[in-house]
Short mmCIF file of C-alpha atoms in Angstrom, two decimals:
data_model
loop_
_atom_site.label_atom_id
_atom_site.label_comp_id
_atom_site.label_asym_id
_atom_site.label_seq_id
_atom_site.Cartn_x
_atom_site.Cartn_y
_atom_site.Cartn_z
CA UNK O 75 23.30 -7.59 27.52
CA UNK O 76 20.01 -8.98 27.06
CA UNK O 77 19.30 -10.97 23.54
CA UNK O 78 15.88 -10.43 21.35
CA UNK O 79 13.50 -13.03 22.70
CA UNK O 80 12.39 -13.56 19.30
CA UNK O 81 15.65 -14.50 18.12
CA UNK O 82 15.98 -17.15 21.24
CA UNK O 83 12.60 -18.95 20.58
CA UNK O 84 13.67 -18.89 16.92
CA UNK O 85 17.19 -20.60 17.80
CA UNK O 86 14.75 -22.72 20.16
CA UNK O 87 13.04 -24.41 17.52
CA UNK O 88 9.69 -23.86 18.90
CA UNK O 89 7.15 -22.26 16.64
CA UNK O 90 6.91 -18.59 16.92
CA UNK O 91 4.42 -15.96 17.11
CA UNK O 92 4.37 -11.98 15.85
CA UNK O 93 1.52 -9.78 15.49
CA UNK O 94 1.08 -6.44 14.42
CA UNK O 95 0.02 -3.00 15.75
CA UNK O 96 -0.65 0.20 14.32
CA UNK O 97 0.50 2.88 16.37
CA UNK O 98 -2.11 5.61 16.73
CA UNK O 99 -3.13 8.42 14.90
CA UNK O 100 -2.92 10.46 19.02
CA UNK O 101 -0.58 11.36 21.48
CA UNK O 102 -2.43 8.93 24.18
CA UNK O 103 0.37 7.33 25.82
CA UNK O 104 -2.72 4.97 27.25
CA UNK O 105 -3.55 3.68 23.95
CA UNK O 106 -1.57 0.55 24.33
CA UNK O 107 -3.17 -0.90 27.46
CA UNK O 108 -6.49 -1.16 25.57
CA UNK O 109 -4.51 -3.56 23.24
CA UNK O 110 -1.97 -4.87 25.51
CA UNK O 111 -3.97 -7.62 27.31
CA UNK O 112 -4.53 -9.72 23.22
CA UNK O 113 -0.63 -8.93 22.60
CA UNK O 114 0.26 -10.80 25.99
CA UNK O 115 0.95 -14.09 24.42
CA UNK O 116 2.95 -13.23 21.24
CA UNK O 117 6.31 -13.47 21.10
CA UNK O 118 7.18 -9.91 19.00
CA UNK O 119 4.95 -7.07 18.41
CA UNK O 120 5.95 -4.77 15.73
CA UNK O 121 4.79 -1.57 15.46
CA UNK O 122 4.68 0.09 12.00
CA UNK O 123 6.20 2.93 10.68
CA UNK O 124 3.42 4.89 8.96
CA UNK O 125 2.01 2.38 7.46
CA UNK O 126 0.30 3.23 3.99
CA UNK O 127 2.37 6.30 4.01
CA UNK O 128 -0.15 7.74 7.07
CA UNK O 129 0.82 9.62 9.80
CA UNK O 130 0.97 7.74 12.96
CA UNK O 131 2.75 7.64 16.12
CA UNK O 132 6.26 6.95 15.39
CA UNK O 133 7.28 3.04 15.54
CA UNK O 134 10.16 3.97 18.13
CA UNK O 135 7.96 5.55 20.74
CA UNK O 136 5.38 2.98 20.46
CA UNK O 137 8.19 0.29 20.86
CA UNK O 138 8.86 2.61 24.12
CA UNK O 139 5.71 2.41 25.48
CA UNK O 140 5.37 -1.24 24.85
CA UNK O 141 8.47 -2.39 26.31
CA UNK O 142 7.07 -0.56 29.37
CA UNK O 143 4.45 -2.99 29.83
CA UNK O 144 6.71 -5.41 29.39
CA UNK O 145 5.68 -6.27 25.76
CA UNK O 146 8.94 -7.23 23.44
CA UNK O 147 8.42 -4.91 20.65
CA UNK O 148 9.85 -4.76 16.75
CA UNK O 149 10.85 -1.21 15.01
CA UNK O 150 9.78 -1.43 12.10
CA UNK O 151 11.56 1.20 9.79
CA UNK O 152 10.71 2.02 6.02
CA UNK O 153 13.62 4.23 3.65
CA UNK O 154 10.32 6.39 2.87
CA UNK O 155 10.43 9.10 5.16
CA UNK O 156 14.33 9.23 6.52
CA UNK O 157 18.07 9.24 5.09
CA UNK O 158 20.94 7.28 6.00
CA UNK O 159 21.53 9.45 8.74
CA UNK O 160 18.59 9.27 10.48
CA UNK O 161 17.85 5.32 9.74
CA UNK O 162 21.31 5.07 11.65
CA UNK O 163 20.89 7.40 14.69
CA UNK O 164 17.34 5.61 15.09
CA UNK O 165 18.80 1.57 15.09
CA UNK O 166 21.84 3.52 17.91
CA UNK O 167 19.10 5.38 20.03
CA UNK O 168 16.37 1.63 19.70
CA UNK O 169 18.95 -0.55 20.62
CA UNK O 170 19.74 2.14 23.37
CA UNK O 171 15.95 2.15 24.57
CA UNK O 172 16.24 -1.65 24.86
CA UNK O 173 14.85 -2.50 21.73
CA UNK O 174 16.13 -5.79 20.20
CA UNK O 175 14.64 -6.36 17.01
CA UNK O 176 14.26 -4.08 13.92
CA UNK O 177 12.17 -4.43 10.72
CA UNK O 178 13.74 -2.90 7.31
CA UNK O 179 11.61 -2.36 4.53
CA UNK O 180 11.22 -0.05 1.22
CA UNK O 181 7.76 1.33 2.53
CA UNK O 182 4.92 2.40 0.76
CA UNK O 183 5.29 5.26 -2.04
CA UNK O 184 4.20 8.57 -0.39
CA UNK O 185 1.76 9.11 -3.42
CA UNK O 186 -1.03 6.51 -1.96
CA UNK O 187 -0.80 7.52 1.79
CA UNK O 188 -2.34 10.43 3.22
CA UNK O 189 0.22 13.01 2.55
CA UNK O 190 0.72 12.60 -0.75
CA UNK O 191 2.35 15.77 -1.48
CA UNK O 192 4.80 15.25 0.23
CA UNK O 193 8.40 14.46 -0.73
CA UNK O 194 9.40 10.78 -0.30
CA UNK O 195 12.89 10.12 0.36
CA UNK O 196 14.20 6.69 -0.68
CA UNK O 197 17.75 7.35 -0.04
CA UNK O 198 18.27 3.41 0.71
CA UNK O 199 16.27 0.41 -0.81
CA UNK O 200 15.69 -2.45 1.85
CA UNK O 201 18.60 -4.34 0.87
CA UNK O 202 21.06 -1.62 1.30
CA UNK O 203 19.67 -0.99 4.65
CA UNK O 204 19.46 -4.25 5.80
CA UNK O 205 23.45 -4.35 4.52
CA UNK O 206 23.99 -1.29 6.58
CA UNK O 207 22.16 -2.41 10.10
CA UNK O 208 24.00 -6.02 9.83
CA UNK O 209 27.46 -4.02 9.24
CA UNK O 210 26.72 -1.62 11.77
CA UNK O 211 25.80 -4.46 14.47
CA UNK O 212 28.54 -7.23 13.77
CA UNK O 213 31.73 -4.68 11.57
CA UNK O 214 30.57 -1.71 14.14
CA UNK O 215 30.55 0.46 11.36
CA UNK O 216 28.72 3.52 10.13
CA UNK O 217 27.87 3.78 6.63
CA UNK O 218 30.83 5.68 6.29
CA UNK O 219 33.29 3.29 7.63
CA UNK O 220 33.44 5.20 10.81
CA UNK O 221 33.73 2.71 14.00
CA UNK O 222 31.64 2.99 16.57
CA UNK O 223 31.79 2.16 20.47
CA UNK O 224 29.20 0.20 21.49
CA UNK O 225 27.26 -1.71 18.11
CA UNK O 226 23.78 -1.95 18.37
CA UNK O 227 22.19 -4.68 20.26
CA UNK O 228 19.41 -5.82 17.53
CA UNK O 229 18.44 -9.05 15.37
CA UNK O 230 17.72 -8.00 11.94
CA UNK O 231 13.96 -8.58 10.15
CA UNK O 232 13.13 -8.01 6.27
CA UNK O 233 10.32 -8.82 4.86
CA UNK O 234 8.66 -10.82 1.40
CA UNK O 235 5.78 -10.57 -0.52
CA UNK O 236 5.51 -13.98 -2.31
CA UNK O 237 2.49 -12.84 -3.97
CA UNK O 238 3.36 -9.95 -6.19
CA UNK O 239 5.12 -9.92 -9.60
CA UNK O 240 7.42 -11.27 -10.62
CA UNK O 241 6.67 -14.33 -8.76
CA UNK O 242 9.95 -16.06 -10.02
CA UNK O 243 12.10 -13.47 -8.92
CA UNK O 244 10.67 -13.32 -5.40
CA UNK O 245 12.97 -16.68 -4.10
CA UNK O 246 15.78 -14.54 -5.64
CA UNK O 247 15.09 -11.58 -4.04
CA UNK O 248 15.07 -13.24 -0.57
CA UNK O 249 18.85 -14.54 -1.29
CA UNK O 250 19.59 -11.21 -1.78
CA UNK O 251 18.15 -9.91 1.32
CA UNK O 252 19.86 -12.97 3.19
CA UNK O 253 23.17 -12.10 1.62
CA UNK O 254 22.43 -8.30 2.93
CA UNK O 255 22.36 -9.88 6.29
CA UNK O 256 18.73 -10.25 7.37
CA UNK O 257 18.10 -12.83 9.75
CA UNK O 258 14.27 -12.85 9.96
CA UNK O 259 11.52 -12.41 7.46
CA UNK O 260 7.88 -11.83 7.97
CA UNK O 261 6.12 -12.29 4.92
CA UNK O 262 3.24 -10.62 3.11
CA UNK O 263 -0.66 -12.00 4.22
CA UNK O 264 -0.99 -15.40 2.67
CA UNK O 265 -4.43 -15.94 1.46
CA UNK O 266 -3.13 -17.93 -1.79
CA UNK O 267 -1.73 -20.85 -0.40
CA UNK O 268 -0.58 -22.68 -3.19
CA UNK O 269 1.51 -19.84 -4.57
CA UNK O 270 2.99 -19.49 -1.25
CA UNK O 271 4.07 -23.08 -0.88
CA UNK O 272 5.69 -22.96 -4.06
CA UNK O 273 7.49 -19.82 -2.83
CA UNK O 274 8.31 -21.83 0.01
CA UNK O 275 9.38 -24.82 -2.26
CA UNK O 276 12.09 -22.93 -4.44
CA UNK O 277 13.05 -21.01 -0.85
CA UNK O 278 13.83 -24.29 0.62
CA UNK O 279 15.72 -25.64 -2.91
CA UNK O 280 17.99 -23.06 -2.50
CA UNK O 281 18.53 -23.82 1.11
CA UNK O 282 17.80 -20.31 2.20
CA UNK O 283 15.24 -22.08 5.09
CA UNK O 284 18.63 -22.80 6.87
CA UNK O 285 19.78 -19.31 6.16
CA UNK O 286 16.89 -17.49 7.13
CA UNK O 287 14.06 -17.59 10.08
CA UNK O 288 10.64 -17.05 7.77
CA UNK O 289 7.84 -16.54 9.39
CA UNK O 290 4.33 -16.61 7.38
CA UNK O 291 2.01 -13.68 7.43
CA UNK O 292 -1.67 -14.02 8.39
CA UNK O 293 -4.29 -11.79 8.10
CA UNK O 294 -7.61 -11.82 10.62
CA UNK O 295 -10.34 -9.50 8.78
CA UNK O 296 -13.50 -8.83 11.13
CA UNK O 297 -15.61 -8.73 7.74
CA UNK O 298 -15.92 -8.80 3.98
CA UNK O 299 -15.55 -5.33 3.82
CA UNK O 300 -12.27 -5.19 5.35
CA UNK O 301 -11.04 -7.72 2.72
CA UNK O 302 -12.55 -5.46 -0.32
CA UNK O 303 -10.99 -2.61 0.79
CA UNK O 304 -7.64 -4.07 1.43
CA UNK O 305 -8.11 -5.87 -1.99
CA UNK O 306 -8.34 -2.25 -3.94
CA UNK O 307 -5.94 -0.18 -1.64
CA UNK O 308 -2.88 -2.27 -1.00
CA UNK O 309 -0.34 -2.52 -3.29
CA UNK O 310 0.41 -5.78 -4.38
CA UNK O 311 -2.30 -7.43 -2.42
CA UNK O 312 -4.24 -10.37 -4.24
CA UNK O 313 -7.31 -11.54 -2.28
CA UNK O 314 -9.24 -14.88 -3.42
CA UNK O 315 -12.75 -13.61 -4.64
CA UNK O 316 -13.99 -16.76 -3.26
CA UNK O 317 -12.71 -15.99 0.29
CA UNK O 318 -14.61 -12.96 0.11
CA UNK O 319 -17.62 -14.23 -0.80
CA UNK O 320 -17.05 -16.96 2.19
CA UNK O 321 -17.14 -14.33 4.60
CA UNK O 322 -19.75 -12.32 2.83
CA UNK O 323 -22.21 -15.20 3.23
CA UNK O 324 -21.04 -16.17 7.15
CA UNK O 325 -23.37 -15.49 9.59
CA UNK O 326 -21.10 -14.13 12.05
CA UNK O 327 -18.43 -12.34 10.09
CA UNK O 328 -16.10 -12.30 12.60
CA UNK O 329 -16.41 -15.64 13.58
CA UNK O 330 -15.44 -16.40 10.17
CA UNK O 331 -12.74 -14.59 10.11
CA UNK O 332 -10.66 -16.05 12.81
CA UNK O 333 -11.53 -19.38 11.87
CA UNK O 334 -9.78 -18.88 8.42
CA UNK O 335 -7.10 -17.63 10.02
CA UNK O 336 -7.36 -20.44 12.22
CA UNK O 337 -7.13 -22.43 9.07
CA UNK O 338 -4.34 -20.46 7.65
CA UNK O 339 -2.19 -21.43 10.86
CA UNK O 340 -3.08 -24.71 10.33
CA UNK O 341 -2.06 -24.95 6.91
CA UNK O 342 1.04 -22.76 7.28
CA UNK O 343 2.92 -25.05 10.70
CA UNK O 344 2.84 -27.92 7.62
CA UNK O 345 4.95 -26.36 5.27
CA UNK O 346 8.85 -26.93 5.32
CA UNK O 347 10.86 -23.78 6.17
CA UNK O 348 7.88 -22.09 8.09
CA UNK O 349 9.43 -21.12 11.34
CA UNK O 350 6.57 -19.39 12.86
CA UNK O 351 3.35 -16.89 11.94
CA UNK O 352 2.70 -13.19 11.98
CA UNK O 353 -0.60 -12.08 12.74
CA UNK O 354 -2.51 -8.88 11.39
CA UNK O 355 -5.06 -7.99 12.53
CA UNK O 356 -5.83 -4.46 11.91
CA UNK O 357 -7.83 -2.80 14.12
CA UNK O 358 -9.29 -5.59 15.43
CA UNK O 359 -7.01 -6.63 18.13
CA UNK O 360 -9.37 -9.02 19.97
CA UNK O 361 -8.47 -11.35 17.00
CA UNK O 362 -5.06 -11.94 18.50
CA UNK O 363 -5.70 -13.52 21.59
CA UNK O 364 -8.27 -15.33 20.68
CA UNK O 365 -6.60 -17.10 17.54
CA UNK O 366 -3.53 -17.70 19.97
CA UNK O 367 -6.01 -19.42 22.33
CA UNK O 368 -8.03 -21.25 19.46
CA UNK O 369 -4.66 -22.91 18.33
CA UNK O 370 -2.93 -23.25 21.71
CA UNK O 371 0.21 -21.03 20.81
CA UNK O 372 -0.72 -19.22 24.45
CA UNK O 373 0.84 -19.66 27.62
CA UNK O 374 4.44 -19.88 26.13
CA UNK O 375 6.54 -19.94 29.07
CA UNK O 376 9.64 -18.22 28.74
CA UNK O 377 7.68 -14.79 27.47
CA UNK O 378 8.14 -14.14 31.77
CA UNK O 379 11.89 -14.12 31.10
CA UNK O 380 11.79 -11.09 28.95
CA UNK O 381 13.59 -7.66 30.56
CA UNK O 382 11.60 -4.49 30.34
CA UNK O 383 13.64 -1.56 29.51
CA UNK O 384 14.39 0.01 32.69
CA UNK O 385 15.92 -3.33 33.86
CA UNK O 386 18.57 -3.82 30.59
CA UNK O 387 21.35 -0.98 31.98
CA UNK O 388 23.68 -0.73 29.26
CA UNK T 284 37.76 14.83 -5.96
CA UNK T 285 35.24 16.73 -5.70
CA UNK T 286 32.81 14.91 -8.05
CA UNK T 287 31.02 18.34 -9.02
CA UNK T 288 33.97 19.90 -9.94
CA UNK T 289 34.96 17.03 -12.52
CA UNK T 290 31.80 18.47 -14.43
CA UNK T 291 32.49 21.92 -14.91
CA UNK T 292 35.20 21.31 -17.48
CA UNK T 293 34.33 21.29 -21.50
CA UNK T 294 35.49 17.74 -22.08
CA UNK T 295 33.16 16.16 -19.05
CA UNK T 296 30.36 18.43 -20.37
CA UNK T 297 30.67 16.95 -23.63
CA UNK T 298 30.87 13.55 -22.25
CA UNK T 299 28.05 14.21 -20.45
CA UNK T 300 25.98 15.82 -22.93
CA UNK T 301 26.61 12.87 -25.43
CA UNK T 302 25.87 10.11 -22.29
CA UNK T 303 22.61 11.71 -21.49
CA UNK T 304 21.57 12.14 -25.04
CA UNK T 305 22.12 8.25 -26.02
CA UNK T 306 21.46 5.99 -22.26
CA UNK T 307 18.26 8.68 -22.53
CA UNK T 308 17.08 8.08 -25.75
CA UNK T 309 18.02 4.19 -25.68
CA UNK T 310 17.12 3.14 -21.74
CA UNK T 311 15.47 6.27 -20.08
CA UNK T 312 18.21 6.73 -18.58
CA UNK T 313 18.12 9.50 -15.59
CA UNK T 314 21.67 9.91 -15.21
CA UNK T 315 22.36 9.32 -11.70
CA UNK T 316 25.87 9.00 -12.38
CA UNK T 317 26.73 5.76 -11.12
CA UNK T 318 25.49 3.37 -13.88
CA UNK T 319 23.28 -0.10 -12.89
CA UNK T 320 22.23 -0.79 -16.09
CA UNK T 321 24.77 -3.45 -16.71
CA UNK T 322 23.13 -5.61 -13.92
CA UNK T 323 19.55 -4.73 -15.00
CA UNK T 324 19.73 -6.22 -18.36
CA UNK T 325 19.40 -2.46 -19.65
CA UNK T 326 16.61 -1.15 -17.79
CA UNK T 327 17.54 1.79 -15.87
CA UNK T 328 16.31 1.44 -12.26
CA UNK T 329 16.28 5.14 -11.47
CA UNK T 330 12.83 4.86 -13.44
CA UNK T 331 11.60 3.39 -10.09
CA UNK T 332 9.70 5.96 -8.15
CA UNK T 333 11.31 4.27 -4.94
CA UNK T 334 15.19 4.25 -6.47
CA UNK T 335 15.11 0.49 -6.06
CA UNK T 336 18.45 -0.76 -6.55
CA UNK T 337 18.13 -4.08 -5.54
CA UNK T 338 15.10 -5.42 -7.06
CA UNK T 339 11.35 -5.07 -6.89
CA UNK T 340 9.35 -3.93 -4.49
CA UNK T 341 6.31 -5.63 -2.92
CA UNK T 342 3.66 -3.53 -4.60
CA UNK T 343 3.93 -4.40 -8.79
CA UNK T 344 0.46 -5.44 -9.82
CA UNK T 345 -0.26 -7.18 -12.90
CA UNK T 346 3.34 -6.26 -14.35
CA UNK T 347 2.74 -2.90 -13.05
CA UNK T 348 4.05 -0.44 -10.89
CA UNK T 349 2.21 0.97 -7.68
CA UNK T 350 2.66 4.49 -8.04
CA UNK T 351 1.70 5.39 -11.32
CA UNK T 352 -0.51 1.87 -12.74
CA UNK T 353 -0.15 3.42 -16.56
CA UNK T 354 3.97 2.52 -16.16
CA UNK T 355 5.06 -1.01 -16.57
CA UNK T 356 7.03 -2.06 -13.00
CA UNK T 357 10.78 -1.46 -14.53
CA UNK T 358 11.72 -4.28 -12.08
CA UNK T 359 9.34 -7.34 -13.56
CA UNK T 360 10.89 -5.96 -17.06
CA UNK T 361 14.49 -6.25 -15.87
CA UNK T 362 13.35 -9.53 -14.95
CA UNK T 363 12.21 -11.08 -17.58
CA UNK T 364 14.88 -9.28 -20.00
CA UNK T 365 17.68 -10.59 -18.04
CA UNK T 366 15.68 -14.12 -18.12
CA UNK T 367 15.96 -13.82 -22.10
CA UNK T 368 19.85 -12.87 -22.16
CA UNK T 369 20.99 -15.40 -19.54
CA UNK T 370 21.53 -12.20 -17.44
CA UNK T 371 19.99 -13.72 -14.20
CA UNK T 372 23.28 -14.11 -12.29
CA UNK T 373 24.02 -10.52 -12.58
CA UNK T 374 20.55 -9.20 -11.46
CA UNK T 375 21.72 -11.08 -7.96
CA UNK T 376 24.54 -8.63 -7.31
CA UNK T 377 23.99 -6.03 -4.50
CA UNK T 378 24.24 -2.59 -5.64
CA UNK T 379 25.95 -0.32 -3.07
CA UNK T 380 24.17 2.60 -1.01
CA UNK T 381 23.86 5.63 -4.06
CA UNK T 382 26.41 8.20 -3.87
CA UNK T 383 23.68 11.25 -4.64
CA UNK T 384 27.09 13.82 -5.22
CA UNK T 385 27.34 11.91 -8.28
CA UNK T 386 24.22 12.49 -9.63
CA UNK T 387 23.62 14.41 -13.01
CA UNK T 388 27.20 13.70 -13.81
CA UNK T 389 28.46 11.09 -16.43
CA UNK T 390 28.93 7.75 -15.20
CA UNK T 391 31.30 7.15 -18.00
CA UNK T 392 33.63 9.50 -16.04
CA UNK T 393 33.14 8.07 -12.64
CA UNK T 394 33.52 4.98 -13.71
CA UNK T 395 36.96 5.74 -15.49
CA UNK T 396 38.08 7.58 -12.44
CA UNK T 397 36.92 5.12 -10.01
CA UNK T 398 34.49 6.90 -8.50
CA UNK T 399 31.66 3.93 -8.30
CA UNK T 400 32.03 0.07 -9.30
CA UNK T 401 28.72 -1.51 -10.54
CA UNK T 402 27.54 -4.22 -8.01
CA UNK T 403 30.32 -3.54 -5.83
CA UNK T 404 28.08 -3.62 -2.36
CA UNK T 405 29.04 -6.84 -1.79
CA UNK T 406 27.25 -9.23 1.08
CA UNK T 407 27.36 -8.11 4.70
CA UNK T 408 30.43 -9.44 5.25
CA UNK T 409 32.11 -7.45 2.40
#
């Protein structure tokens, strides 16, 4: 049965590359070949589950459609809008599908998306359902101790915010998630580097760099504006007011934008314990390919070897 | 045992009353009937609007929580409370998937009759 690619190149040493896409708010199954051509390169796309609490296409049929163009793809699955029940039919029916990697997060409160009446359901935190997936996977349990035939096929993501409070904790809370059984982590956008090497610092004192593939989270913005608004309407987001006065004051915003990001990379490969970089770049795909080309991460070889879905029979 | 039918009997409704009354008045307590508060340092987690268990969320600004900014993020002051009583070690114990038949009974009861263990989830491999 065919392995997550991401989990090879990670076990191959060699530095790896995610980015993120937001499914649409349509039922276009041709949205993804306008973005497929800057997602070529990467190693993992994942494909978020609501994100912001918004209504999107769901994460699973977006992982569908990419693995159809050949794309490897990563669920990404938040305890927001399902139970225990559904968190587990989804991780049997993915790994089904020929999806090999899963994301497990909290997600975003319901009360700042776009349906904010709505009820939220929170029946798992991320640790308990990164506990479950692992046990379901290597114990071939169900949450109930039930056994199951065939375990899912999948390698395991959480991820970290370094940046929000209480900073001390945040080293902790990654044990705990590496105790759960995570095997990946993809961490918040780092746009305060020296709080993030320090994270990185007391990550690798506690040997949890061994434990644990971590890869960094970078953020492409296509202008100042994009930074503002993140800056007021994500949740535990810090932005540098002098970055956003640096790209306020660039001639060509965009140009700017990939070239700190460009700098980010650069900054990120040097720090012990950073396996590899995940790139957001919302709405703005173009920003992928070309920061993969500006710091020769393109052309990685063995992205040819990956199976598309119809050719992994199980 | 049915865990709903343990509270339908005077001497559980008592207990209950009086648990609800005190853990309510002294930790805001929401009685979910399968007590964390020993691993919190006394902060009751089911004050999180996302039932965090396990620790904080990404999203605590300033000390704060996301949802509701007026509220102080229950999670940064479990931290720093179990900081001040040596408590650390304890905040690093996973806390089991919630069993939500237990909720709005006593925990007192359940935990007498060995229906929940505090910080029994255990690693993966548990």
């Amino acid at each position: 049965m065919a392995r997550s690619h991401l989990q090879q190149v990670l076990a191959s040493d060699r530095f790896a590359v995610t980015a993120e896409l937001t499914p649409p708010r349509s039922a276009s199954p041709e949205w993804i070949r306008r973005h497929i051509v800057h997602y070529r390169d990467v190693d993992a796309v994942n494909f978020t589950d609501n994100v912001s609490a918004r209504v999107k296409m769901a994460s699973l049929a977006a992982c569908v459609l990419a693995l159809r163009e050949g794309l490897e793809p990563v669920l990404q699955i938040t305890c927001r809008d399902k139970n225990r029940l559904a968190i587990q039919s989804e991780i049997i029916g993915a790994s089904a599908l020929g999806i090999r990697n899963v994301l497990c997060l909290t997600g975003d409160h319901q009360s700042r998306g776009d349906h904010p009446t709505a009820r939220g359901v929170f029946d798992l935190d991320s640790i308990q359902l990164i506990r479950m997936v692992r046990r379901m996977r290597d114990r071939h349990v169900l949450d109930n101790g039930a056994v199951m035939k065939q375990p899912p096929n999948i390698f395991i993501g959480g991820v970290a915010n370094p940046f929000a409070q209480p900073f001390e904790y945040r080293p902790l809370r990654l044990l705990k998630k590496v105790q759960a059984g995570v095997e990946f982590i993809q961490t918040q956008a780092v746009f305060h580097l020296s709080i993030f090497e320090r994270f990185m610092e007391m990550v690798c004192d506690m040997g949890l760099d061994e434990q644990v593939s971590i890869l960094a989270g970078v953020y492409a913005a296509k202008s100042a504006r994009v930074l503002e608004y993140m800056r007021d309407s994500i949740a535990g987001m810090r932005i540098p007011e002098e970055l956003i006065r640096r790209m306020g004051c660039a001639g060509d915003q965009e140009r700017e934008g990939t070239g700190i990001a460009k700098e980010t990379i650069a900054q990120l490969r040097a720090i012990k314990g950073v396996k590899g970089v995940h790139i957001m770049a919302v709405g703005w795909s173009e920003a992928v390919s070309i920061l993969l080309e500006e710091c020769n991460l393109d052309r990685r070889p063995e992205k040819a070897a990956i199976p598309v879905a119809s050719q992994t029979p199980q | 045992m049915d865990a709903r039918a343990a509270v339908n009997g005077p001497l559980h409704q008592l207990v209950y009353g009086v648990e609800r009354v005190v853990k309510g008045a002294l930790f805001g307590c929401k009685m979910c009937g399968q007590c964390a508060l020993s691993s919190t340092a006394f902060v009751c987690p089911m004050r999180c609007p996302k039932n965090m268990r396990n620790g904080p969320c990404g999203g605590s600004t300033d000390g704060m929580c996301e949802v509701d900014p007026s509220m102080p993020c229950v999670w940064c002051l479990a931290y720093q409370r179990s900081k001040k009583l040596g408590r650390i070690q304890k905040l690093l114990e996973i806390q089991p998937n919630l069993d939500w038949r237990l909720s709005q009974t006593s925990s007192w009861i359940n935990y007498v009759t060995g229906r929940y263990r505090p910080g029994s989830g255990g690693n993966h491999g548990a």
